[in-house]
Short mmCIF file of C-alpha atoms in Angstrom, two decimals:
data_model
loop_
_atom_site.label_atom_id
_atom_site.label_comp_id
_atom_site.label_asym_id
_atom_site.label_seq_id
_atom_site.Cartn_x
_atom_site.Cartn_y
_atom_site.Cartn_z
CA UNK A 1155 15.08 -59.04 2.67
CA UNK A 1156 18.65 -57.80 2.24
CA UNK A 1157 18.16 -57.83 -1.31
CA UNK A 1158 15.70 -55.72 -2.18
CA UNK A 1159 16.80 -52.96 0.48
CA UNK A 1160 19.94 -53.06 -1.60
CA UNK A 1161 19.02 -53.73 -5.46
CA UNK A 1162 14.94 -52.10 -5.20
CA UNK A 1163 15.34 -49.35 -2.12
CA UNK A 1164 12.21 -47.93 -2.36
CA UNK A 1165 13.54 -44.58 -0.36
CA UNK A 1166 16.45 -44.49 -2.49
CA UNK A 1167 14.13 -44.83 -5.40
CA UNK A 1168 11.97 -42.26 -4.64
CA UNK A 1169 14.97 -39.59 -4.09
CA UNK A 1170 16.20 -40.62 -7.28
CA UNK A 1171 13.27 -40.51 -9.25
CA UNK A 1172 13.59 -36.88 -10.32
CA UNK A 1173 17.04 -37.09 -11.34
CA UNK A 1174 15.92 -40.46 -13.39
CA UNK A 1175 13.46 -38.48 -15.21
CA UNK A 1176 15.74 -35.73 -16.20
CA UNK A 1177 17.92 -38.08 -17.61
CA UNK A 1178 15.26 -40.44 -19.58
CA UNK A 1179 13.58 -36.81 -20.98
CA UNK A 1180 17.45 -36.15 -22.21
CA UNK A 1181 18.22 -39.99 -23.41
CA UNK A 1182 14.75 -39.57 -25.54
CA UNK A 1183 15.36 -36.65 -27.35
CA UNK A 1184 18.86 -37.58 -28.07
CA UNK A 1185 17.56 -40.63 -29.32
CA UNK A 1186 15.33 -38.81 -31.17
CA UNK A 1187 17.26 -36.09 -32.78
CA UNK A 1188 19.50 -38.44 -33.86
CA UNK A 1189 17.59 -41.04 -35.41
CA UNK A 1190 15.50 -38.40 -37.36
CA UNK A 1191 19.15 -37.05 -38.74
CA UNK A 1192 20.09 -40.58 -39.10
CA UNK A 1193 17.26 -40.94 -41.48
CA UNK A 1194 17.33 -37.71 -43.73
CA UNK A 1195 21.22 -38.61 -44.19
CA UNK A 1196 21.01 -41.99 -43.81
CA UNK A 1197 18.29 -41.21 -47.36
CA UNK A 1198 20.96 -38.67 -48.68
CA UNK A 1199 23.83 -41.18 -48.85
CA UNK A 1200 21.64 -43.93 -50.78
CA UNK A 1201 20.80 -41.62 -53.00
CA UNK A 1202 24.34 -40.42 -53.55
CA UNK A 1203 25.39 -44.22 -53.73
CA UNK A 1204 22.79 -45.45 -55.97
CA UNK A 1205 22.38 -42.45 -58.56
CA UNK A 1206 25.12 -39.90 -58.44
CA UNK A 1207 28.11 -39.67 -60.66
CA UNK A 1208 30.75 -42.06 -60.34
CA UNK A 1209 33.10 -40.17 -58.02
CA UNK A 1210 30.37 -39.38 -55.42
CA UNK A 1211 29.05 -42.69 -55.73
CA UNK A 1212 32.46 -44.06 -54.40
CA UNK A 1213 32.66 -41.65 -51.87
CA UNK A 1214 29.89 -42.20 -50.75
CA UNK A 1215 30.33 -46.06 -50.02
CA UNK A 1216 33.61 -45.44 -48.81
CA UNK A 1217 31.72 -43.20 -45.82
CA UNK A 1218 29.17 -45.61 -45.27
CA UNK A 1219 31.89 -48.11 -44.74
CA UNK A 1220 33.86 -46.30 -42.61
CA UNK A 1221 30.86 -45.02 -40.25
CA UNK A 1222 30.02 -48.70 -39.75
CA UNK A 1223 33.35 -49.86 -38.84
CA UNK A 1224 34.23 -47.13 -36.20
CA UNK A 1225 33.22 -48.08 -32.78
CA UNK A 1226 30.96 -45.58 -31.92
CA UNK A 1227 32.55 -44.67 -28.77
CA UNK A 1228 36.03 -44.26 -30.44
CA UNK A 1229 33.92 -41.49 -32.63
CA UNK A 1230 32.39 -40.13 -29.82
CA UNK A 1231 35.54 -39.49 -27.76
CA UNK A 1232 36.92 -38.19 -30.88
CA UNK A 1233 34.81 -35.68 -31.61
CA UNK A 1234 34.59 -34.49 -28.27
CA UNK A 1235 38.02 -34.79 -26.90
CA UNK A 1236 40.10 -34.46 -29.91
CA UNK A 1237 38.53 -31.99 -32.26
CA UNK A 1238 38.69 -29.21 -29.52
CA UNK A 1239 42.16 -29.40 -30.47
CA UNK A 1240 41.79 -28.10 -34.02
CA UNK A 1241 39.43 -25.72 -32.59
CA UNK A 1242 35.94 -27.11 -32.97
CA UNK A 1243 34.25 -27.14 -29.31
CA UNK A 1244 31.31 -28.79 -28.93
CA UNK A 1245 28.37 -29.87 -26.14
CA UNK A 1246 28.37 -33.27 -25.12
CA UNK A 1247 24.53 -32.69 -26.49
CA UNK A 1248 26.18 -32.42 -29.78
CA UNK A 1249 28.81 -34.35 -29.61
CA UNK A 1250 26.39 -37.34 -28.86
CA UNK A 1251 24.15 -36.19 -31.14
CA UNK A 1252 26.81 -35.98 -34.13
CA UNK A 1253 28.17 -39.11 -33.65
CA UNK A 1254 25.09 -41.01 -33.06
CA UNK A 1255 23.67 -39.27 -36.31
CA UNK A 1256 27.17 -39.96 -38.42
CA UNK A 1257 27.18 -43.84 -37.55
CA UNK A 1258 23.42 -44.56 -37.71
CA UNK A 1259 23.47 -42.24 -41.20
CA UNK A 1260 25.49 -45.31 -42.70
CA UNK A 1261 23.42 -48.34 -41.69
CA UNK A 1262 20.45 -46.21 -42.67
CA UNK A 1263 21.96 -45.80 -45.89
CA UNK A 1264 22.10 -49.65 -46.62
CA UNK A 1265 18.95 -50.19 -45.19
CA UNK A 1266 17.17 -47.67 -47.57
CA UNK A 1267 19.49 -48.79 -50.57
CA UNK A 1268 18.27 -52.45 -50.39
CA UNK A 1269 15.02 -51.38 -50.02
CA UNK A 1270 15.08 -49.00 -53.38
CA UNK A 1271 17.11 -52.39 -54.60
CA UNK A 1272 14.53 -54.78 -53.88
CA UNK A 1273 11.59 -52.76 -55.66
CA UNK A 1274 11.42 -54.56 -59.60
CA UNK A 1275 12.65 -52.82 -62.64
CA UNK A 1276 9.10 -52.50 -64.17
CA UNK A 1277 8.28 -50.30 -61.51
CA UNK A 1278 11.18 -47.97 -62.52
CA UNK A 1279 10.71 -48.67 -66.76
CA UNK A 1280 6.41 -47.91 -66.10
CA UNK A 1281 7.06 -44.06 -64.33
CA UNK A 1282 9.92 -43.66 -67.15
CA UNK A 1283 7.28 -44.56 -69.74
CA UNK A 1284 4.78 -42.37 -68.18
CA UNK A 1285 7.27 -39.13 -68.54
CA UNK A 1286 7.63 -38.87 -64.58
CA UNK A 1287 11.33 -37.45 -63.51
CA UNK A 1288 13.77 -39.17 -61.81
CA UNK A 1289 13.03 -37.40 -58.28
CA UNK A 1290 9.43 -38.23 -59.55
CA UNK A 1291 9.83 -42.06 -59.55
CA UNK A 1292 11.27 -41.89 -56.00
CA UNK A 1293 8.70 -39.79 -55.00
CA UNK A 1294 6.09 -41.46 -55.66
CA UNK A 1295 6.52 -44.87 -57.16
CA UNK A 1296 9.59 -46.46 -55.37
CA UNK A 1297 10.09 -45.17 -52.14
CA UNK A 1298 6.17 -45.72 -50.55
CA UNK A 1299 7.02 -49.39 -52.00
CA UNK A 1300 10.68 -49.09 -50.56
CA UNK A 1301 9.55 -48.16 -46.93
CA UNK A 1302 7.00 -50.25 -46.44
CA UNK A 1303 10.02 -53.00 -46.98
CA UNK A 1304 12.73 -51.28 -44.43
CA UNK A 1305 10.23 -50.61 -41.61
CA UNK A 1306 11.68 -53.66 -39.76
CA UNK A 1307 15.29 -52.98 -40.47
CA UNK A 1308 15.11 -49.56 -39.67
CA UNK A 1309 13.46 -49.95 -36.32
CA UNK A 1310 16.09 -52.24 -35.50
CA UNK A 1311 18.78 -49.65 -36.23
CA UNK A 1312 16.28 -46.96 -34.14
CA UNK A 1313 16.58 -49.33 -31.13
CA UNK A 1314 20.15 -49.49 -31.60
CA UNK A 1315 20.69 -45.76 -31.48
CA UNK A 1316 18.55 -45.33 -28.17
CA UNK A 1317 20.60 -48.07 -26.80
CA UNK A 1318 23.77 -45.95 -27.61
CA UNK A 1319 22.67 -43.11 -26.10
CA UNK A 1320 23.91 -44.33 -23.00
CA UNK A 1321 27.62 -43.82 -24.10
CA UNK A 1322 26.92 -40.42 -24.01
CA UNK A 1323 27.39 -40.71 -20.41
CA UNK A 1324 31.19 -40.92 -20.99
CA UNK A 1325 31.23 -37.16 -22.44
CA UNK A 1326 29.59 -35.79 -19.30
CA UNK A 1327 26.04 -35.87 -21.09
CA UNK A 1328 23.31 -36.07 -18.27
CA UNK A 1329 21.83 -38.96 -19.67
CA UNK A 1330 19.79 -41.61 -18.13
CA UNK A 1331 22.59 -43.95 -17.57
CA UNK A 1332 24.82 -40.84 -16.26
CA UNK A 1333 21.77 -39.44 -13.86
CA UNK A 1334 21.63 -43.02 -12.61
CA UNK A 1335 25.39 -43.35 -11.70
CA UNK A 1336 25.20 -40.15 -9.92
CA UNK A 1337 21.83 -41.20 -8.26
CA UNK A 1338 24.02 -44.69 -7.15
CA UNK A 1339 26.77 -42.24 -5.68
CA UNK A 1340 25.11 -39.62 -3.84
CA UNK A 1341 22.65 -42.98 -2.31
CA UNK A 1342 25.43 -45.22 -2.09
CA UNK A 1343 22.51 -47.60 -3.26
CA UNK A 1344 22.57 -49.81 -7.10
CA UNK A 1345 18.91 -48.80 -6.97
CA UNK A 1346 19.01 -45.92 -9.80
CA UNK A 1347 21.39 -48.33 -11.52
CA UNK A 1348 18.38 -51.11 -11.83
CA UNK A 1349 15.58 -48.61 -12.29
CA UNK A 1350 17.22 -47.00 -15.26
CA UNK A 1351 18.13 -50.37 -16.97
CA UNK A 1352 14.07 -51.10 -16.53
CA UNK A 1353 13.26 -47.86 -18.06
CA UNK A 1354 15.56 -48.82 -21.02
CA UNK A 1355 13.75 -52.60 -21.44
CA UNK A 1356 10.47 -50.73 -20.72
CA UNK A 1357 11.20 -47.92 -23.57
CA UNK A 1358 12.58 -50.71 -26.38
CA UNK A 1359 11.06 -54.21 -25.43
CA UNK A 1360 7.31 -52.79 -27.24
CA UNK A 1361 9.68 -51.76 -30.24
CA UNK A 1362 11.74 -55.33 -30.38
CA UNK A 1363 8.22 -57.25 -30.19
CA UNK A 1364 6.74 -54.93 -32.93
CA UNK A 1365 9.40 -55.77 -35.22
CA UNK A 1366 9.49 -59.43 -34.44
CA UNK A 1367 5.83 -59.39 -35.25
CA UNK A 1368 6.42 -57.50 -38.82
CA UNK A 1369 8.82 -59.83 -39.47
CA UNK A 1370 6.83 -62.70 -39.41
CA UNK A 1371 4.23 -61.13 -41.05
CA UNK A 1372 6.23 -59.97 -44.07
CA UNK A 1373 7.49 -63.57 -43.95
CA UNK A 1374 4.05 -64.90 -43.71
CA UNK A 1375 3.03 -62.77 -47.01
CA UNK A 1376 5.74 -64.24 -48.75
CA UNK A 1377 4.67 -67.45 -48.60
CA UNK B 1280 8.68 -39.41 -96.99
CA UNK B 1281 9.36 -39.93 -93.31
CA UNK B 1282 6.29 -41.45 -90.52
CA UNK B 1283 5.33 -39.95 -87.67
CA UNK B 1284 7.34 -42.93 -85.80
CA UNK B 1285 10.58 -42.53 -87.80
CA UNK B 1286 13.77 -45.07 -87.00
CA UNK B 1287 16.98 -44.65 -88.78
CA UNK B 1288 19.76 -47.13 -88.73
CA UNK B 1289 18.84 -48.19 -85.77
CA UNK B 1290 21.83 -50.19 -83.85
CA UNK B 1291 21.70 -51.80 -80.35
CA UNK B 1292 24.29 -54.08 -79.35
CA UNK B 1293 24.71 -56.29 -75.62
CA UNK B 1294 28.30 -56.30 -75.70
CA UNK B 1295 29.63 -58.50 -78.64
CA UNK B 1296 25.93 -59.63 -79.33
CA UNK B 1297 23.91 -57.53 -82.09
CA UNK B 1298 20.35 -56.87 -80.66
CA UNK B 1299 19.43 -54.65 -83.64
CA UNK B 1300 21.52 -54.85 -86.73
CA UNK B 1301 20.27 -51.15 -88.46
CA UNK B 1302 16.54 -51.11 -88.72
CA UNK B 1303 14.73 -48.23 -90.49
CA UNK B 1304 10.82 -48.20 -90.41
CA UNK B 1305 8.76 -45.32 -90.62
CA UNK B 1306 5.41 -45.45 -89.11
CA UNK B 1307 2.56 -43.27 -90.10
CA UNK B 1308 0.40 -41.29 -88.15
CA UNK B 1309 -3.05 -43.26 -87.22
CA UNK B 1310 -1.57 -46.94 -88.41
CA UNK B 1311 -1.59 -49.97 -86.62
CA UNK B 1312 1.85 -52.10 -86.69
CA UNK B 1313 2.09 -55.58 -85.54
CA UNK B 1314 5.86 -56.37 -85.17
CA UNK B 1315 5.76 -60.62 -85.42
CA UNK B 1316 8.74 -63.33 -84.70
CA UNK B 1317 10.68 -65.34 -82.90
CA UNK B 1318 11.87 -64.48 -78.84
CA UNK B 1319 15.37 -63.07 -79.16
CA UNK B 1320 14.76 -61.81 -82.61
CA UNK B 1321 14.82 -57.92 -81.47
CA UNK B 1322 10.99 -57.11 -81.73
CA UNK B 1323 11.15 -56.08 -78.03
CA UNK B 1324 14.44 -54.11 -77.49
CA UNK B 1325 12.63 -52.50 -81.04
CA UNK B 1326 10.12 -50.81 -79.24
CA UNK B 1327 11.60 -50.39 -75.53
CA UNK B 1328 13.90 -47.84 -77.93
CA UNK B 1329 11.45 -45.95 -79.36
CA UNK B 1330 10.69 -44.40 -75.32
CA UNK B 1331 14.28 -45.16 -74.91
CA UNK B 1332 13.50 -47.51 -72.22
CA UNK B 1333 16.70 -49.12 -74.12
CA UNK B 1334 19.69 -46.81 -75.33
CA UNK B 1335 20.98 -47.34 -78.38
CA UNK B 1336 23.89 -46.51 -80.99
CA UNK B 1337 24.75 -42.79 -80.88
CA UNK B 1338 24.43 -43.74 -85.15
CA UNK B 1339 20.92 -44.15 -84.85
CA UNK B 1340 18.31 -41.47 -85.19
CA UNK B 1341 14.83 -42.68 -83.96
CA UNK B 1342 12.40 -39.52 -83.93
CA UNK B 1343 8.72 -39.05 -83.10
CA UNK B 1344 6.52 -36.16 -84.43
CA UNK B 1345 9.91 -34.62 -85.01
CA UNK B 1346 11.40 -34.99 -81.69
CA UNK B 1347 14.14 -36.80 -81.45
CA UNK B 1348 14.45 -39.48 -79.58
CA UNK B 1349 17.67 -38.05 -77.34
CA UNK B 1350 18.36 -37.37 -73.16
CA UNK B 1351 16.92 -34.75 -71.02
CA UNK B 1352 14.35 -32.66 -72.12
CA UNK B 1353 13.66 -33.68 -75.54
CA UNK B 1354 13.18 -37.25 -74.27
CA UNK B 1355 10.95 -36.25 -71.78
CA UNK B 1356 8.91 -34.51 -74.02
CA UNK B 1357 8.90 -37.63 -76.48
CA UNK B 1358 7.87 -39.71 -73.31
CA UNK B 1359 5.03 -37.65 -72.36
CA UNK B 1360 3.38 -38.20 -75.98
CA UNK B 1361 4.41 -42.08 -76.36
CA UNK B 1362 2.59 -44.47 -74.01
CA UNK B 1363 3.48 -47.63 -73.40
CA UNK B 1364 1.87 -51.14 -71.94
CA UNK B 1365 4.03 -53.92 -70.54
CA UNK B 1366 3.87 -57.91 -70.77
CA UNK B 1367 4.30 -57.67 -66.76
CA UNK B 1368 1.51 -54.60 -65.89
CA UNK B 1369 3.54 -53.24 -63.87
CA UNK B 1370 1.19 -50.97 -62.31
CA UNK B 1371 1.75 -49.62 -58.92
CA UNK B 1372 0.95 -51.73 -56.54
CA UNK B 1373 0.67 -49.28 -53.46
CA UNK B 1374 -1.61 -47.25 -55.07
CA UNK B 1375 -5.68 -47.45 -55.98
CA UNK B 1376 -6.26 -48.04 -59.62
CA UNK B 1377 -7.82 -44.99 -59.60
CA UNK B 1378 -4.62 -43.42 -58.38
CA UNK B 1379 -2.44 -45.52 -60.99
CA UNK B 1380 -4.64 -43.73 -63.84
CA UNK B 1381 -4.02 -40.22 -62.23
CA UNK B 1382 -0.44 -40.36 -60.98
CA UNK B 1383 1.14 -39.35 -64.44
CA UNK B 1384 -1.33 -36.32 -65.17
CA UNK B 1385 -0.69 -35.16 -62.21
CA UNK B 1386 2.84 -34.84 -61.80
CA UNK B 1387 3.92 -34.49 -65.50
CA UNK B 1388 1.58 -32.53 -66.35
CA UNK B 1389 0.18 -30.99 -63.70
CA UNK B 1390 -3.60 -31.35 -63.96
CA UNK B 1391 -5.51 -30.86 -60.63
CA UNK B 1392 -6.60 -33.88 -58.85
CA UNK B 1393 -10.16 -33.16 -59.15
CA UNK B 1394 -10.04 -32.86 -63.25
CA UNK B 1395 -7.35 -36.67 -63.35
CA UNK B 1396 -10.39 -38.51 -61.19
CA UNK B 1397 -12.84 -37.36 -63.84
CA UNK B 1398 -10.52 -38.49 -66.55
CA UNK B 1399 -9.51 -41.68 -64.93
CA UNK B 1400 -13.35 -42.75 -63.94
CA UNK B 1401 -13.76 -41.92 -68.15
CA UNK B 1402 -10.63 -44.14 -69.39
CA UNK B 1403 -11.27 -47.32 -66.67
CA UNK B 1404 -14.50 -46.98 -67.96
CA UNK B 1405 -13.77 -47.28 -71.43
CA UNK B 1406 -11.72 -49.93 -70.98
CA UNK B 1407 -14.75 -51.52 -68.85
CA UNK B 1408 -13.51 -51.92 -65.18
CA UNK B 1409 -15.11 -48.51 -63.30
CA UNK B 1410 -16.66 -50.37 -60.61
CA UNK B 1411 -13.21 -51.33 -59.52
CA UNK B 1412 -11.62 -47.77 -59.43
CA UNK B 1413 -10.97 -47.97 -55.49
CA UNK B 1414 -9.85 -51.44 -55.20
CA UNK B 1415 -5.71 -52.19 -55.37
CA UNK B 1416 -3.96 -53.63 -58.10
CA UNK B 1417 -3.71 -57.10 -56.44
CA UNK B 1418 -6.84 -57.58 -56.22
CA UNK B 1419 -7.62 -57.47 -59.91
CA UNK B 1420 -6.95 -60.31 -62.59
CA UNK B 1421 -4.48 -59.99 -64.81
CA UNK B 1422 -7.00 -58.99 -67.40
CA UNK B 1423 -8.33 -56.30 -65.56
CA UNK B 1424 -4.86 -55.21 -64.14
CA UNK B 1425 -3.59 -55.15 -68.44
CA UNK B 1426 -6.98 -52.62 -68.92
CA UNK B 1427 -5.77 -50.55 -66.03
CA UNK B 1428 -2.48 -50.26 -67.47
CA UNK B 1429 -3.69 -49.36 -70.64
CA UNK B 1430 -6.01 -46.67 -68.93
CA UNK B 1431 -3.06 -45.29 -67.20
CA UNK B 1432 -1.28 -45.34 -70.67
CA UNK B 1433 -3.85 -43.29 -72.17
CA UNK B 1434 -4.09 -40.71 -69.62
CA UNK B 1435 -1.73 -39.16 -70.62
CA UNK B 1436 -3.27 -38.61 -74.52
CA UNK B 1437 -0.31 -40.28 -76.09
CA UNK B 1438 0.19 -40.15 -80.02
CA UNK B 1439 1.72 -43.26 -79.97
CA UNK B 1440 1.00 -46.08 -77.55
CA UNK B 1441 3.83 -49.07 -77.75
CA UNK B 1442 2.61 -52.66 -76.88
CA UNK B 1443 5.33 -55.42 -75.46
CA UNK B 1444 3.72 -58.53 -75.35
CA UNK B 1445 0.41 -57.32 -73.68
CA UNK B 1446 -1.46 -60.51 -73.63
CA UNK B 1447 1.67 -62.99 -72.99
CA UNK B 1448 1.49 -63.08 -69.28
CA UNK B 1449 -2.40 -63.29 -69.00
CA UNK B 1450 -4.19 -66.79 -68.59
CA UNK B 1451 -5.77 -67.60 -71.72
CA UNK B 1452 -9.05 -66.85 -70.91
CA UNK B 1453 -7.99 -63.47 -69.76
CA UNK B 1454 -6.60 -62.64 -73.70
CA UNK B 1455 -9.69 -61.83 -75.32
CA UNK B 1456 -11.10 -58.92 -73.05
CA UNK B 1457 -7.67 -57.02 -73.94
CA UNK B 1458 -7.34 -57.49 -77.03
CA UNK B 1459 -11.04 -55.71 -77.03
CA UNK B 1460 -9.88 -53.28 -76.09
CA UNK B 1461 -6.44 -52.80 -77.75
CA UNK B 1462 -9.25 -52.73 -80.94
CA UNK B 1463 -11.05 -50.90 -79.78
CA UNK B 1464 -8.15 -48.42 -79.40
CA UNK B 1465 -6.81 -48.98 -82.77
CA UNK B 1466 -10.29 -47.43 -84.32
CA UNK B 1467 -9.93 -44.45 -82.41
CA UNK B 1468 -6.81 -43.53 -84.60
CA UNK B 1469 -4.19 -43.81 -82.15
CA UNK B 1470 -1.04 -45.02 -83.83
CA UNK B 1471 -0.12 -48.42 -82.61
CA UNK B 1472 2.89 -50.29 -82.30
CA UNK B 1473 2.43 -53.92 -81.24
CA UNK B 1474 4.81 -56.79 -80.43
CA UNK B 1475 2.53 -59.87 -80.00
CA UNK B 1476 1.94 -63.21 -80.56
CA UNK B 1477 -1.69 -63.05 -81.22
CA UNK B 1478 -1.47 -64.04 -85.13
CA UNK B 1479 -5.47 -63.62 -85.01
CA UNK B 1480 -5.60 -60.28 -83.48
CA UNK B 1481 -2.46 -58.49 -85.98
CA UNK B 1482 -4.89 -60.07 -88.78
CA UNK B 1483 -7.76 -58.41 -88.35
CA UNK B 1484 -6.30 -55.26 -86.92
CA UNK B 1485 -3.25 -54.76 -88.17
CA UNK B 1486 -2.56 -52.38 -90.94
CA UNK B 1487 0.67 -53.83 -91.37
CA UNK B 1488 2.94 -56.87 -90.37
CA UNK B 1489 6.51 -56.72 -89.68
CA UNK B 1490 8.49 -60.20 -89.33
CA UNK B 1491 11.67 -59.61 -87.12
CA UNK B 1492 13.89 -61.99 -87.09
CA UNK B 1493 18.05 -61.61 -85.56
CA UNK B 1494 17.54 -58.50 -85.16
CA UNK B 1495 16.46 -57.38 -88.70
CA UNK B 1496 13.43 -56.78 -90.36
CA UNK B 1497 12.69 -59.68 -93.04
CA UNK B 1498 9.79 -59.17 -94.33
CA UNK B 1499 6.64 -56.48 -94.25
CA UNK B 1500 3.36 -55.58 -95.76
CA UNK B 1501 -0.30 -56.06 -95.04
CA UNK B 1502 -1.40 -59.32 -92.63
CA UNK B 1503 -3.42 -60.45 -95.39
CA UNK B 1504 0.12 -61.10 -97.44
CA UNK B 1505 2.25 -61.74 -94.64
CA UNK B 1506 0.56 -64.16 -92.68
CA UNK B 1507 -0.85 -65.81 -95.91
CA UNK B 1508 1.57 -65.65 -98.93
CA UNK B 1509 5.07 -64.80 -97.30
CA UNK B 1510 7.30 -64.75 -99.68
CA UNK B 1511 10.59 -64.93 -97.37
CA UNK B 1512 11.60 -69.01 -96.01
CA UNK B 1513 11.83 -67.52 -92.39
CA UNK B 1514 9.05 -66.18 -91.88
CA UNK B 1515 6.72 -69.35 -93.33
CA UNK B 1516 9.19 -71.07 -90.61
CA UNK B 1517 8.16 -68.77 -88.07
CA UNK B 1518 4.28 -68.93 -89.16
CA UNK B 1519 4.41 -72.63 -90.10
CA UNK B 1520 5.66 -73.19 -86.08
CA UNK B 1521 2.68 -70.49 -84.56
CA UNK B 1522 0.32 -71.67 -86.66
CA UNK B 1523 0.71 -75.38 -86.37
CA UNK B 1524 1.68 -76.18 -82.43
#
């Protein structure tokens, strides 16, 4: 079985195991950090596009644009090979983290702004009638409706982050992808290499069934 | 003498087309309007301006209880006391109808949500549906969902409630059980504005009729004369078609 001693080694795997774990525990709360910024300025922008005066509003798209036409590892080299240069050093932790957040910020912002979009007008006209505020109506009336609409889209974009995580890997960030090449040199094994890509399915395959299975029952409701 | 509801010259125009070609009325405090005529004559973009749910002409002056009818604060204020029920519901559909009744009290005006329940189980059950307090709006009928948004309306003690339609978009056997209670309403002295079709219901409640017509008022005074001896060719049109389809 020449195969599995070279693509599942179980010796190699258990050496690498540690190293693997390190590397996932990183991956997940880069993942994390950045999808939870993602969100709060992914939120910020829509607002910005949807309700603030006219200048913002166009600066506002013209980020979002931008943000999702950048290939996130041109960004991600950027910010941590080129801004050094004007004197702004940062971790690869951070440098991940800020370019992960600054791209995922923009398709959040669509996401939430056809969600707000998609919620009818007499929702809006009843809290104006009623005296509630502006930050009111969000608050309470349109986005619980609005989120309850972008829970598939958004987990989408979520899996999309984790899965860009492993780019990190490029900026020295001890990732699980990076922890797995290293694992492959110092074994001279592709064993890490396969373990970490199951870890990745394993982490993100429950999230891609849970939205296919919103989907189709937001589609079902519809009908 | 000016009303309680007071409109001045009122203007609203959709870019070249004339919504509201300078309407003054003057409603008085307690009375029960019934604004009458044909769809596109204005009787709707009348009243969505009176909560300002419509801007209008900066010419206009439209005040209630002596606040005018402006932006920011003022209008806020004006909103507070004017409540208003749609053709549509609208309620909110992710709350409890409980919750619709409560969600205004509580955030404009800050009553604890122990004294809005009370208040809400007393207005759904004046307008007859407390047994379904918990349930959502989706599962009501349009009849009951109409009550609950006149409960909600009245949580908030308005002086003036607007009506758009209210019984338009209910199934005819649903019509009845809201206009009960939009009568009901209209005894406790609340002053009433109502666009409607209900020719039956603005005769018997009304204290006065008002026929719209492009955007103009044509022709008011009681029902009794309006709907029976107008004197104006457009509105016995108007009648003539309700009355005879």
């Amino acid at each position: 079985m020449d195969l599995f001693d070279t693509f599942l080694n179980a010796e190699v795997m258990r050496r690498s195991l540690p190293m693997l774990m390190q590397g996932l525990w990183i991956t997940l709360q880069l993942g994390t950090a950045s999808i939870v910024a993602g969100l709060i300025l992914g939120l910020a922008l829509a607002m910005i596009r949807l309700y603030a005066t006219a200048p913002l509003r166009l600066l506002a798209r013209v980020y979002i644009d931008i943000f999702r036409s950048i290939p996130l590892l041109v960004l991600l080299i950027i910010v941590y090979y080129a801004l050094p240069f004007v004197g702004v050093r940062l971790s690869p932790f951070v440098s991940a983290m800020a370019a992960l957040t600054l791209v995922s910020g923009a398709y959040t912002a669509e996401i939430f702004r056809a969600g707000i979009e998609a919620i009818p007008k007499g929702q809006f006209e009843a809290s104006a009638a009623l005296g509630l505020s502006g930050p009111q109506t969000m608050k309470e009336v349109v986005l619980p409706q609005a989120v309850k609409i972008v829970i598939p889209p958004l987990t989408n974009n979520s899996i999309n982050v984790v899965k860009d995580t492993a780019l990190a890997s490029v900026v020295a960030m001890p990732d699980l992808l990076k922890q797995a090449t290293q694992a492959q040199a110092l074994a001279a094994n592709p064993t890490p290499l396969i373990v970490a890509a199951a870890i990745y399915v394993a982490f993100l395959w429950p999230l891609v069934a849970a939205v296919s299975r919103m989907e189709r029952r937001f589609a079902a409701r519809r009908r | 003498m000016t009303g309680f509801v007071s409109i001045r010259n009122l203007r609203k125009s959709y870019g070249s087309f004339e919504a509201l070609k300078g309407i003054d009325l003057d409603v008085a405090k307690g009375e029960v309007v019934c604004v009458i005529g044909p769809s596109g004559s204005g009787k709707s973009t009348l009243i969505r301006c009176i909560n300002r749910l419509e801007g209008f002409s900066p010419e206009s002056k439209i005040r209630v209880d002596g606040i005018p009818v402006a932006t920011g604060r003022a209008l806020a204020r004006v909103r507070a006391e004017v409540g208003m029920v749609f053709q549509s519901f609208n309620l909110f559909p992710h709350l409890t109808v409980r919750e619709n009744v409560m969600l205004a009290p509580r955030k404009v005006r800050g009553t604890s949500r122990a004294d809005a329940a009370v208040r809400a189980d007393q207005l759904l059950a004046r307008v007859g549906i407390a047994n379904q307090a918990d349930k959502y709006p989706e599962h009501l009928s349009g009849g009951q969902q109409q009550r609950v948004a006149i409960a909600r309306a009245l949580a908030m003690d308005p002086q003036v409630m607007l009506f758009d339609e209210p019984t338009s978009a209910l199934d005819p056997e649903m019509v009845g059980e809201v206009l009960d209670v939009m009568r009901d309403l209209a005894r406790t002295g609340v002053t009433m504005i109502v666009v409607t079709h209900e020719m039956g219901f603005a005769s018997q409640v009304a204290d006065r009729v008002i026929f719209m017509d492009a955007g103009q008022i044509v022709e008011q005074g009681p029902p009794a004369r309006i709907l029976s001896h107008p004197v104006e060719p457009r509105t016995r049109n108007f009648l003539g078609a309700v009355l005879n389809h």
